[in-house]
Coordinates of C-alpha atoms in Angstrom, one line a residue:
M1 CA 65.8 99.9 103.3
K2 CA 65.5 103.0 101.3
Q3 CA 67.8 101.6 98.7
L4 CA 65.8 98.3 98.6
D5 CA 62.6 100.3 98.1
K6 CA 64.2 102.2 95.2
I7 CA 65.3 98.9 93.6
A8 CA 61.9 97.3 94.1
N9 CA 60.2 100.3 92.6
Q10 CA 62.4 100.2 89.6
I11 CA 61.9 96.5 89.0
N12 CA 58.1 96.9 89.4
K13 CA 58.1 99.7 86.9
L14 CA 60.3 97.9 84.4
A15 CA 58.4 94.6 84.7
E16 CA 55.0 96.3 85.0
L17 CA 54.1 94.2 88.1
D18 CA 54.4 94.1 91.8
I19 CA 57.2 91.8 93.0
F20 CA 55.5 91.6 96.5
T21 CA 52.4 89.9 95.1
N22 CA 52.2 86.3 96.4
T23 CA 52.1 84.4 93.2
R24 CA 54.3 81.9 91.4
K25 CA 53.7 83.3 87.9
V26 CA 57.0 83.2 86.0
E27 CA 57.3 86.9 85.4
Y28 CA 56.9 87.6 89.1
V29 CA 59.4 84.9 90.0
E30 CA 61.9 86.3 87.5
A31 CA 61.4 89.8 88.8
R32 CA 61.9 88.7 92.4
S33 CA 65.0 86.8 91.3
L34 CA 66.4 90.0 89.8
F35 CA 65.6 91.8 93.1
S36 CA 67.4 89.1 95.1
V37 CA 70.5 89.3 92.9
I38 CA 70.8 93.0 93.1
A39 CA 70.2 93.1 96.9
Y40 CA 72.6 90.3 97.7
K41 CA 75.3 90.6 95.1
Y42 CA 75.5 94.4 94.5
I43 CA 74.1 95.9 97.7
G44 CA 75.4 93.4 100.1
V45 CA 72.2 92.5 102.0
N46 CA 72.3 89.0 103.4
L47 CA 69.6 86.4 102.6
I48 CA 67.8 86.8 105.9
G49 CA 67.7 90.5 105.4
I50 CA 66.2 90.2 101.9
A51 CA 63.6 87.7 103.2
R52 CA 62.7 90.1 106.0
Y53 CA 62.4 93.0 103.6
L54 CA 60.1 91.0 101.3
K55 CA 58.0 89.8 104.2
S56 CA 57.7 93.4 105.5
K57 CA 56.2 94.3 102.1
G58 CA 53.7 91.4 102.2
K59 CA 55.6 88.7 100.2
D60 CA 55.9 85.3 102.0
S61 CA 59.6 84.6 102.1
D62 CA 62.4 83.1 104.0
H63 CA 66.2 82.8 103.5
S64 CA 65.9 79.5 101.5
T65 CA 63.4 81.0 99.1
V66 CA 65.7 84.0 98.5
L67 CA 68.7 81.6 98.0
H68 CA 66.7 79.6 95.5
S69 CA 65.7 82.8 93.7
F70 CA 69.3 84.0 93.7
K71 CA 70.7 80.7 92.4
N72 CA 68.2 80.5 89.5
F73 CA 68.7 84.0 88.2
E74 CA 71.2 83.0 85.4
M75 CA 68.7 80.3 84.2
Y76 CA 65.8 82.8 84.2
A77 CA 67.9 85.4 82.3
K78 CA 69.0 82.8 79.8
Y79 CA 65.3 82.5 78.7
T80 CA 64.3 86.1 79.5
P81 CA 67.4 88.1 78.4
I82 CA 65.7 91.4 79.2
L83 CA 66.6 90.6 82.9
Y84 CA 70.2 91.3 82.1
V85 CA 69.3 94.7 80.6
W86 CA 67.3 95.5 83.7
L87 CA 70.1 94.3 85.9
E88 CA 72.5 96.7 84.2
D89 CA 70.1 99.6 84.2
I90 CA 69.3 99.3 87.9
V91 CA 72.8 98.6 89.1
K92 CA 74.1 101.6 87.2
E93 CA 71.9 103.8 89.4
V94 CA 73.0 102.3 92.7
D95 CA 75.0 104.9 94.5
D96 CA 77.5 102.9 96.7
I97 CA 78.8 100.1 94.5
K98 CA 82.1 98.8 95.7
F99 CA 85.1 97.9 93.5
Q100 CA 84.4 94.1 93.7
Q101 CA 80.7 94.7 92.8
K102 CA 81.8 96.8 89.8
Q103 CA 83.9 93.8 88.7
K104 CA 80.8 91.6 88.9
I105 CA 78.9 94.1 86.7
V106 CA 81.6 94.0 84.1
S107 CA 81.7 90.2 84.3
H108 CA 78.0 90.0 83.6
K109 CA 78.4 92.3 80.6
V110 CA 81.3 90.3 79.2
K111 CA 79.2 87.1 79.3
Q112 CA 76.8 88.7 76.9
L113 CA 79.4 89.7 74.3
T114 CA 79.9 88.0 70.9
E115 CA 83.3 86.9 69.9
K116 CA 83.7 90.0 67.7
N117 CA 82.6 92.3 70.5
L118 CA 85.1 90.6 72.8
E119 CA 87.9 91.1 70.4
N120 CA 87.0 94.8 70.2
L121 CA 86.9 95.0 73.9
I122 CA 90.4 93.5 74.2
Q123 CA 91.7 96.1 71.8
L124 CA 90.2 98.9 73.9
L125 CA 91.5 97.5 77.2
E126 CA 95.1 96.9 76.0
P127 CA 96.2 100.5 76.2
I128 CA 94.5 100.9 79.6
Y129 CA 96.2 97.8 80.9
E130 CA 99.6 98.9 79.6
Q131 CA 99.2 102.3 81.2
N132 CA 98.2 100.7 84.5
K133 CA 101.4 98.6 84.4
L134 CA 103.5 101.6 83.8
D135 CA 101.8 103.5 86.6
L136 CA 102.4 100.6 89.0
E137 CA 106.1 100.3 88.0
Q138 CA 106.5 104.0 88.6
E139 CA 104.9 103.7 92.1
V140 CA 107.3 100.9 92.9
L141 CA 110.3 102.9 91.8
E142 CA 109.2 105.9 93.9
E143 CA 108.7 103.7 96.9
Q144 CA 112.1 102.2 96.4
K145 CA 113.7 105.7 96.2
E146 CA 111.9 106.7 99.4
S147 CA 113.1 103.6 101.2
K148 CA 116.7 104.3 100.2
I149 CA 116.4 108.0 101.3
L150 CA 115.0 106.8 104.7
A151 CA 117.7 104.2 105.0
N152 CA 120.5 106.7 104.2
N153 CA 119.1 109.2 106.8
R154 CA 119.3 106.7 109.6

């Protein structure tokens, strides 16, 4: 809950509103959608947990409301691009992001790139990819050597 409080406070500060206010004004809906995406996708809170949290803070909500909010985030962000900026800023500060969640962050960022930016990114990633391949090949060779040594010692 502490982490959700922190995220809610950050969104409230960035959006200059209170996401727990019971209103359907678009800026509140978008901010709550951002909250739902971060809580569900990046923190791992389930829909019922998010709804309970919102309800505990005074916002009428249930799991279907949270699901609707989550599903519509991309559309909201398409018309209000600052939501992507806020998403990145907030997620950057989340302490316990898992590997898969980091991949999702990168995926969000890649969607925002122009073709030229994407070409530059590919050039930057190529040496990292090649090094990773070499490292994996080296690991496989070392494992094979260890297997042979163990087989010979039997």
